[in-house]
Amino acid sequence: MAVVKEIMGCSMVDGSSFVSSSKVLLNHGFQQRNQLLGRPLWVPLEKRGLHLRRVVRQPVAAVSEDLMKASAVPAEKAVKFKVRAVLTVKKKNKEDLKETLVKHLDSLTDKIGRNVVLELISTEIDPKTRAPRKSTPAVVKDWSKKTNIKAERVNYTAEFTVDSNFGDPGAITVTNKHQKEFFLESITIEGFACGPIHFPCNSWVQSKKDHPGKRLFFSNKPYLPGETPAGLRALREQELRDLRGDGKGVRKLSDRIYDYDVYNDLGNPDNGINSARPMLGGEKIPFPRRCRTGRPPSETDMHAESRVEQPFPMYVPRDEQFEEVKQDTFSDMRAKAVLHNLIPGLKASMLADKQDFKLFTDIDCLYKDDSKVGLHDEQLKKLPLPPKVIDTIQESSQGIFRYNTPKILTKDKFAWLRDDEFARQAIAGINPVNIEKLKVFPPVSNLDPEIHGPQESALKEEHIVGHLNGMTIEQALEENKLFIVDFHDIYLPFLDRINSLDGRKAYATRTIFFLTPVGTLKPIAIELSLPPSAPITRAKRVITPPVDATSDWTWKLAKAHVCSNDAGVHQLVNHWLRTHACMEPFILAAHRQLSAMHPIFKLLDPHMRYTLEINGMARQTLINADGVIESCFTPGRYCMEISASAYKNFWRFDLEGLPADLIRRGMAVPDPAQPHGLKLLIEDYPYANDGLLIWGAIENWVKTYVAHYYPSPSVVISDRELQAWYSEAVNVGHADLRHAAWWPSLSTPDDLASILTTLIWLASAQHAALNFGQYPYGGYVPNRPPLMRRLIPEPTDPEYTNFLNDPQRYYLSALPGVLQSTSFMAVVDTLSTHSPDEEYIGERNHPSTWSGDAEIIEASYEFSAEIRRIEKEIEKRNAEFSRRNRCGAGVLPYELLAPSSGPGVTCRGIPNSVSI
């Protein structure tokens, strides 16, 4: 504790109202290594020995001589003394010509008074002015002298004059009289008796000519609204008003205003009816709200917002935009995508036979380590290009023109063809959240039979009884041996429209799995459904494991259609809707209603990083009309309507936490005697096994944090900012579902801890599990085809003969074409990439000073240590041969919930936030 006090300043520890007055001692609930697999316990601090992680000692500012003299002077004769501010400014590595010119202009004008000015504000009110005490304005020194420094961070200083009765500094204002914005990372005040006082900033400070007001930053000391010092109360409220804005006008890229709007900017009706898309959000099509940009309506539809197309940026508040490292990573990935698609694009534009892969070796030639002659060599010679150009491309093609080999091919190139791998990916792949316990057989639809046909399934006892190891169906159900991945109800209402699209064909699928005695799954039946408009003989079809060559290819095609359904639901529902879109309202509400000095804002801050920016970019290029998602996934222009349908019919916030989700799907049952209070029906379920460790660590960290600030329900209820945050997130951000009875209440510390744990889980671990394996598993398109172009032929179909004569070619013609595949690969390659500036779970920017509460800093170190222990446990599990779903010959280890990662496509790592 002494080290933490020295880092933060004595008054921030001993004088903290939260340390001195809280009757609930901090507890950590992080157990020793031998209890890692047990149910997490919540242990009060006084009942266990807690050791603070060693922290690098920082110099403590010397006490001002003037201040020492002032201590001997009576209070009515206060003297003035000087304190110093150290500003850390993060500089850009790359500048265009205009930025360079403006930078040098600022350097010149800084010398004549157009400079950066600071003013320190006390937590106390001056009885004479009835306003907060303030220092004299201080000019930042040596700005012009340090203009050409190439370091990533540059420190500047300023000197304040304050009275000896100034009190504790609580806020600081910054006025930027330069022409150019700058990124202020932090300010440290040195010279007060208590030691250094930290002001985390991490914000762009705009020029006064663009934003006349002063920028305000609070110290790192947290305050609940009712405990805000008198000198900061009005500033706290004004800052929130500024962030909320007035809901009017077009937002400038330099604005810091957070507001809500519906998804009315996905289409572009000005380009014609085919480019129009329905508005998402509202009574007709419920959907979460997104960040408002204020752009004017389109010329042809007053309800549709006009589009902003690349390279012009979509508005998000300035501090939500990617930092330079992240922007560079994105730019590099876009350049790679262009190069990867260059040769397939040339082939498609210049050769007559351009649509399909003819052989599996054509797909192999897309990857760097393939030595075969194929699409990139033999076909290249046929292109009408100068010989020297062809030679140059061939010399380079092993590198920049080819993709990295997806992880699914690295241990066993043919694993994806096997039934056991098809089943394993349902619990250890990129979409392990749709599998459910089969509760009744045959399964029954919940759709309206008058619209969508009979609710009964075509699955019969004879389809599966021979695959149950001698069990009856009743025995298998009773002993929890049958599981299902059911996409019937989410796809069937859209099939008529999907199948009328050019080059798109889909079924609504159900797949039945049997849990074998060794703990692995095997698929035993696939049901393929078409809408009632199809001929009665085709409306429902059941495919079972093969018995001959023909049925083997039919079975492969059926599995491909299941994977295509799975890819669509994974991307549109589980990934985009549940982690991206549904998080955005909570983030907007946090910035609008929670002050930066609110302890809950400080807790959530790292879990909100970059989410608004990546969602804005998605609206611009991914989920928009004719964007990547519509182009690459089977539902085409109906993709986002499927996402909205899932929001209306399936999404529930109270069931988004991992334990509740596992119980909802029947994959676990409550059992207080088991680790984490749950018993998994499939013991070796890698996503759930590792996820529960991460969930438990997050839950205990959040409970510790909440209990420190909210000792009783009355404190929760009386916290007006907290209540406004949750109320606005539900009633405005999720307005279309605001009347649902399942929304959790926010009345007790347990309520708050549960809500926050769910949000942090969704932003970090859940998103990581669903995102960072997209290229490792989906980069080989036959493993998870995002789009299917043919149904499975029946003997009476004209194309059945072609299927029999060349089943491989028919199979490949049913998958995405060459350009569709490479476009999809480029996108999932980008989405699976970690940026070098990623912050992972258990990590924080400025780990020792993000909060001014020493006990919370101490607890955060213990949370980090627990995350490291979990990582070692996951490594151990991946080496245990008894865990056949993550270890074995050719079996990929499950690392999607391993907390740390390096940059690039690693198929592991849990960033704090939805940042890609």
Short mmCIF file of C-alpha atoms in Angstrom, two decimals, residues 414-700:
data_model
loop_
_atom_site.label_atom_id
_atom_site.label_comp_id
_atom_site.label_asym_id
_atom_site.label_seq_id
_atom_site.Cartn_x
_atom_site.Cartn_y
_atom_site.Cartn_z
CA PHE A 414 -8.17 -32.72 -44.84
CA ALA A 415 -9.56 -32.43 -41.31
CA TRP A 416 -12.42 -30.19 -42.50
CA LEU A 417 -13.84 -33.10 -44.53
CA ARG A 418 -14.27 -35.35 -41.51
CA ASP A 419 -17.52 -35.62 -39.58
CA ASP A 420 -15.75 -35.44 -36.22
CA GLU A 421 -14.16 -32.09 -37.17
CA PHE A 422 -17.49 -30.78 -38.48
CA ALA A 423 -18.97 -31.64 -35.06
CA ARG A 424 -15.96 -30.43 -33.06
CA GLN A 425 -16.25 -26.95 -34.53
CA ALA A 426 -19.77 -26.69 -33.07
CA ILE A 427 -18.20 -26.56 -29.59
CA ALA A 428 -14.63 -25.41 -30.28
CA GLY A 429 -14.79 -23.45 -33.52
CA ILE A 430 -15.62 -19.88 -34.38
CA ASN A 431 -19.33 -20.21 -33.58
CA PRO A 432 -19.68 -22.38 -30.47
CA VAL A 433 -22.78 -20.60 -29.15
CA ASN A 434 -25.61 -22.13 -31.22
CA ILE A 435 -25.45 -25.77 -30.14
CA GLU A 436 -28.28 -26.78 -27.79
CA LYS A 437 -29.41 -29.83 -25.91
CA LEU A 438 -32.15 -31.58 -27.87
CA LYS A 439 -35.13 -31.45 -25.54
CA VAL A 440 -37.79 -33.16 -27.67
CA PHE A 441 -37.65 -35.40 -30.70
CA PRO A 442 -38.57 -34.66 -33.35
CA PRO A 443 -37.86 -30.94 -32.92
CA VAL A 444 -40.74 -28.50 -33.36
CA SER A 445 -40.76 -25.05 -34.96
CA ASN A 446 -42.08 -21.97 -33.17
CA LEU A 447 -43.07 -20.25 -36.43
CA ASP A 448 -46.69 -19.56 -37.38
CA PRO A 449 -47.85 -22.66 -39.30
CA GLU A 450 -50.36 -20.64 -41.34
CA ILE A 451 -47.49 -18.60 -42.80
CA HIS A 452 -44.54 -20.95 -42.70
CA GLY A 453 -46.07 -24.38 -43.01
CA PRO A 454 -46.27 -27.33 -40.61
CA GLN A 455 -44.30 -27.00 -37.40
CA GLU A 456 -43.40 -30.68 -37.36
CA SER A 457 -39.94 -31.77 -38.40
CA ALA A 458 -39.29 -34.35 -41.11
CA LEU A 459 -36.84 -36.10 -38.80
CA LYS A 460 -38.06 -39.56 -37.83
CA GLU A 461 -36.88 -42.27 -35.48
CA GLU A 462 -35.54 -44.36 -38.37
CA HIS A 463 -33.18 -41.55 -39.36
CA ILE A 464 -31.16 -41.60 -36.14
CA VAL A 465 -31.84 -44.76 -34.14
CA GLY A 466 -29.07 -46.67 -35.88
CA HIS A 467 -26.48 -44.09 -34.75
CA LEU A 468 -27.18 -44.12 -31.01
CA ASN A 469 -24.82 -46.91 -29.87
CA GLY A 470 -27.74 -49.23 -29.12
CA MET A 471 -29.77 -46.63 -27.18
CA THR A 472 -33.39 -45.83 -27.82
CA ILE A 473 -34.24 -42.21 -28.57
CA GLU A 474 -35.88 -41.93 -25.15
CA GLN A 475 -32.71 -43.17 -23.45
CA ALA A 476 -30.51 -40.82 -25.47
CA LEU A 477 -32.69 -37.84 -24.57
CA GLU A 478 -32.85 -38.80 -20.91
CA GLU A 479 -29.09 -39.30 -20.66
CA ASN A 480 -28.34 -36.00 -22.45
CA LYS A 481 -26.70 -37.61 -25.45
CA LEU A 482 -28.51 -35.68 -28.21
CA PHE A 483 -27.74 -32.13 -29.26
CA ILE A 484 -28.91 -29.89 -32.08
CA VAL A 485 -27.78 -26.88 -34.07
CA ASP A 486 -31.07 -25.46 -35.27
CA PHE A 487 -31.24 -22.66 -37.85
CA HIS A 488 -34.75 -23.52 -39.02
CA ASP A 489 -36.73 -20.67 -37.51
CA ILE A 490 -34.27 -17.88 -38.24
CA TYR A 491 -33.78 -18.75 -41.93
CA LEU A 492 -37.14 -20.14 -43.10
CA PRO A 493 -39.05 -16.81 -43.14
CA PHE A 494 -36.45 -15.42 -45.57
CA LEU A 495 -35.88 -18.38 -47.90
CA ASP A 496 -38.34 -17.42 -50.62
CA ARG A 497 -36.62 -14.06 -50.98
CA ILE A 498 -33.08 -15.42 -50.64
CA ASN A 499 -33.57 -18.17 -53.20
CA SER A 500 -34.98 -15.69 -55.70
CA LEU A 501 -31.67 -13.82 -55.70
CA ASP A 502 -29.26 -14.50 -58.52
CA GLY A 503 -26.64 -17.05 -57.50
CA ARG A 504 -27.99 -17.63 -53.97
CA LYS A 505 -29.49 -20.87 -52.69
CA ALA A 506 -30.17 -21.84 -49.10
CA TYR A 507 -32.06 -24.23 -46.85
CA ALA A 508 -33.13 -23.77 -43.25
CA THR A 509 -31.10 -26.49 -41.58
CA ARG A 510 -31.19 -28.60 -38.45
CA THR A 511 -28.31 -30.87 -37.47
CA ILE A 512 -28.57 -33.61 -34.85
CA PHE A 513 -25.41 -34.66 -32.96
CA PHE A 514 -24.79 -37.67 -30.73
CA LEU A 515 -22.41 -37.46 -27.77
CA THR A 516 -20.10 -40.47 -27.98
CA PRO A 517 -18.76 -42.36 -24.95
CA VAL A 518 -15.35 -40.64 -25.38
CA GLY A 519 -16.88 -37.16 -25.13
CA THR A 520 -16.81 -36.19 -28.80
CA LEU A 521 -19.79 -35.39 -31.01
CA LYS A 522 -20.81 -37.01 -34.26
CA PRO A 523 -23.44 -35.71 -36.70
CA ILE A 524 -26.15 -38.27 -37.29
CA ALA A 525 -28.79 -36.42 -39.35
CA ILE A 526 -29.27 -33.15 -41.23
CA GLU A 527 -32.71 -31.76 -42.03
CA LEU A 528 -32.97 -29.37 -44.98
CA SER A 529 -36.15 -27.30 -45.15
CA LEU A 530 -37.54 -25.05 -47.88
CA PRO A 531 -40.55 -22.72 -47.55
CA PRO A 532 -44.10 -24.01 -48.14
CA SER A 533 -44.01 -22.59 -51.67
CA ALA A 534 -41.62 -25.39 -52.65
CA PRO A 535 -43.03 -28.68 -53.99
CA ILE A 536 -44.20 -30.92 -51.17
CA THR A 537 -41.51 -33.51 -51.94
CA ARG A 538 -38.77 -30.90 -51.54
CA ALA A 539 -40.06 -28.83 -48.61
CA LYS A 540 -38.39 -31.01 -45.99
CA ARG A 541 -35.56 -33.42 -46.65
CA VAL A 542 -33.40 -35.47 -44.28
CA ILE A 543 -29.83 -36.46 -45.14
CA THR A 544 -28.05 -39.10 -43.06
CA PRO A 545 -24.40 -40.24 -42.95
CA PRO A 546 -23.24 -41.86 -46.19
CA VAL A 547 -23.34 -45.51 -47.13
CA ASP A 548 -21.91 -45.22 -50.67
CA ALA A 549 -20.11 -42.79 -52.99
CA THR A 550 -23.21 -40.88 -54.09
CA SER A 551 -24.57 -40.43 -50.58
CA ASP A 552 -21.07 -39.37 -49.47
CA TRP A 553 -21.16 -36.39 -51.85
CA THR A 554 -24.77 -35.62 -50.90
CA TRP A 555 -23.71 -35.65 -47.24
CA LYS A 556 -20.80 -33.28 -48.03
CA LEU A 557 -23.20 -30.87 -49.73
CA ALA A 558 -25.61 -31.04 -46.80
CA LYS A 559 -22.80 -30.22 -44.36
CA ALA A 560 -21.76 -27.31 -46.60
CA HIS A 561 -25.30 -25.89 -46.40
CA VAL A 562 -25.24 -26.27 -42.61
CA CYS A 563 -21.90 -24.44 -42.47
CA SER A 564 -23.28 -21.69 -44.70
CA ASN A 565 -26.27 -21.27 -42.36
CA ASP A 566 -23.85 -21.28 -39.46
CA ALA A 567 -21.58 -18.68 -41.07
CA GLY A 568 -24.54 -16.36 -41.64
CA VAL A 569 -25.95 -16.64 -38.12
CA HIS A 570 -22.49 -16.34 -36.65
CA GLN A 571 -21.74 -13.12 -38.53
CA LEU A 572 -25.15 -11.43 -38.55
CA VAL A 573 -26.48 -12.44 -35.14
CA ASN A 574 -23.85 -13.70 -32.73
CA HIS A 575 -21.03 -11.45 -33.85
CA TRP A 576 -22.50 -8.25 -35.27
CA LEU A 577 -25.78 -8.03 -33.34
CA ARG A 578 -24.88 -9.43 -29.94
CA THR A 579 -21.43 -7.89 -29.46
CA HIS A 580 -21.21 -4.88 -31.79
CA ALA A 581 -24.70 -3.41 -32.21
CA CYS A 582 -26.13 -4.24 -28.79
CA MET A 583 -23.10 -2.81 -26.97
CA GLU A 584 -23.27 0.56 -28.72
CA PRO A 585 -26.25 1.98 -26.76
CA PHE A 586 -24.53 1.20 -23.44
CA ILE A 587 -21.40 2.99 -24.64
CA LEU A 588 -23.30 6.04 -25.86
CA ALA A 589 -25.23 6.23 -22.58
CA ALA A 590 -22.03 5.90 -20.54
CA HIS A 591 -20.45 8.91 -22.21
CA ARG A 592 -23.67 10.93 -21.97
CA GLN A 593 -24.63 10.14 -18.37
CA LEU A 594 -21.52 9.03 -16.44
CA SER A 595 -18.90 11.62 -15.61
CA ALA A 596 -15.28 10.72 -16.32
CA MET A 597 -14.77 10.88 -12.53
CA HIS A 598 -17.56 8.33 -11.91
CA PRO A 599 -16.07 5.03 -10.70
CA ILE A 600 -18.28 3.00 -13.05
CA PHE A 601 -17.12 5.02 -16.03
CA LYS A 602 -13.53 4.32 -15.01
CA LEU A 603 -14.32 0.61 -14.81
CA LEU A 604 -16.00 0.51 -18.24
CA ASP A 605 -13.62 2.86 -20.03
CA PRO A 606 -11.18 0.27 -21.49
CA HIS A 607 -14.11 -1.88 -22.61
CA MET A 608 -15.54 0.89 -24.82
CA ARG A 609 -12.38 1.65 -26.80
CA TYR A 610 -12.78 1.90 -30.59
CA THR A 611 -16.26 0.29 -30.65
CA LEU A 612 -18.10 3.31 -32.05
CA GLU A 613 -15.45 3.72 -34.75
CA ILE A 614 -15.49 0.10 -35.90
CA ASN A 615 -19.30 0.11 -35.93
CA GLY A 616 -19.31 3.28 -38.02
CA MET A 617 -16.88 1.71 -40.47
CA ALA A 618 -19.10 -1.37 -40.63
CA ARG A 619 -22.08 0.79 -41.63
CA GLN A 620 -19.94 2.34 -44.34
CA THR A 621 -18.42 -0.75 -46.00
CA LEU A 622 -19.53 -4.02 -44.39
CA ILE A 623 -23.25 -4.11 -43.58
CA ASN A 624 -24.35 -1.45 -46.07
CA ALA A 625 -26.24 -2.10 -49.31
CA ASP A 626 -24.01 -4.09 -51.67
CA GLY A 627 -21.30 -4.08 -49.03
CA VAL A 628 -19.04 -6.97 -48.16
CA ILE A 629 -21.57 -8.82 -46.01
CA GLU A 630 -24.33 -8.69 -48.63
CA SER A 631 -21.88 -9.67 -51.36
CA CYS A 632 -20.31 -12.59 -49.51
CA PHE A 633 -23.14 -14.17 -47.50
CA THR A 634 -26.06 -16.19 -48.80
CA PRO A 635 -28.87 -13.90 -47.54
CA GLY A 636 -27.56 -11.04 -49.70
CA ARG A 637 -29.66 -7.89 -49.38
CA TYR A 638 -31.66 -9.48 -46.55
CA CYS A 639 -28.66 -9.93 -44.26
CA MET A 640 -29.47 -7.08 -41.91
CA GLU A 641 -33.16 -7.97 -41.82
CA ILE A 642 -32.14 -11.38 -40.50
CA SER A 643 -30.06 -9.63 -37.85
CA ALA A 644 -33.04 -7.45 -36.91
CA SER A 645 -35.34 -10.49 -36.79
CA ALA A 646 -32.99 -12.15 -34.30
CA TYR A 647 -32.97 -8.99 -32.18
CA LYS A 648 -36.76 -8.94 -32.05
CA ASN A 649 -37.35 -12.65 -31.50
CA PHE A 650 -34.30 -14.10 -29.75
CA TRP A 651 -32.11 -11.46 -28.08
CA ARG A 652 -32.44 -10.96 -24.33
CA PHE A 653 -29.93 -8.99 -22.29
CA ASP A 654 -30.62 -11.00 -19.15
CA LEU A 655 -29.46 -14.17 -20.93
CA GLU A 656 -26.33 -12.73 -22.56
CA GLY A 657 -24.00 -13.64 -19.69
CA LEU A 658 -22.18 -16.95 -20.15
CA PRO A 659 -23.78 -18.98 -17.33
CA ALA A 660 -27.30 -17.83 -18.28
CA ASP A 661 -26.66 -18.55 -21.96
CA LEU A 662 -25.38 -22.06 -21.25
CA ILE A 663 -28.44 -22.80 -19.12
CA ARG A 664 -30.79 -21.30 -21.74
CA ARG A 665 -29.35 -23.61 -24.40
CA GLY A 666 -29.52 -26.61 -22.08
CA MET A 667 -25.75 -27.04 -22.27
CA ALA A 668 -25.44 -26.71 -18.50
CA VAL A 669 -27.58 -27.12 -15.42
CA PRO A 670 -27.25 -25.25 -12.11
CA ASP A 671 -25.21 -27.25 -9.60
CA PRO A 672 -23.76 -25.45 -6.56
CA ALA A 673 -21.33 -28.33 -5.99
CA GLN A 674 -19.68 -27.86 -9.37
CA PRO A 675 -17.08 -25.28 -10.47
CA HIS A 676 -18.76 -21.95 -11.18
CA GLY A 677 -22.09 -23.37 -9.94
CA LEU A 678 -22.76 -25.15 -13.24
CA LYS A 679 -22.51 -28.68 -14.55
CA LEU A 680 -21.77 -28.89 -18.28
CA LEU A 681 -23.59 -31.64 -20.16
CA ILE A 682 -20.59 -31.96 -22.47
CA GLU A 683 -17.62 -32.03 -20.13
CA ASP A 684 -15.10 -31.26 -22.86
CA TYR A 685 -16.73 -28.12 -24.28
CA PRO A 686 -13.68 -25.88 -24.84
CA TYR A 687 -15.55 -22.60 -25.32
CA ALA A 688 -17.55 -23.13 -22.13
CA ASN A 689 -14.66 -24.59 -20.13
CA ASP A 690 -12.35 -21.66 -20.79
CA GLY A 691 -15.13 -19.10 -20.91
CA LEU A 692 -16.24 -19.92 -17.38
CA LEU A 693 -12.73 -19.23 -16.10
CA ILE A 694 -12.71 -15.82 -17.76
CA TRP A 695 -16.29 -15.11 -16.68
CA GLY A 696 -15.43 -16.00 -13.07
CA ALA A 697 -12.42 -13.69 -13.03
CA ILE A 698 -14.42 -10.78 -14.51
CA GLU A 699 -17.29 -11.40 -12.09
CA ASN A 700 -15.06 -11.36 -9.01
#
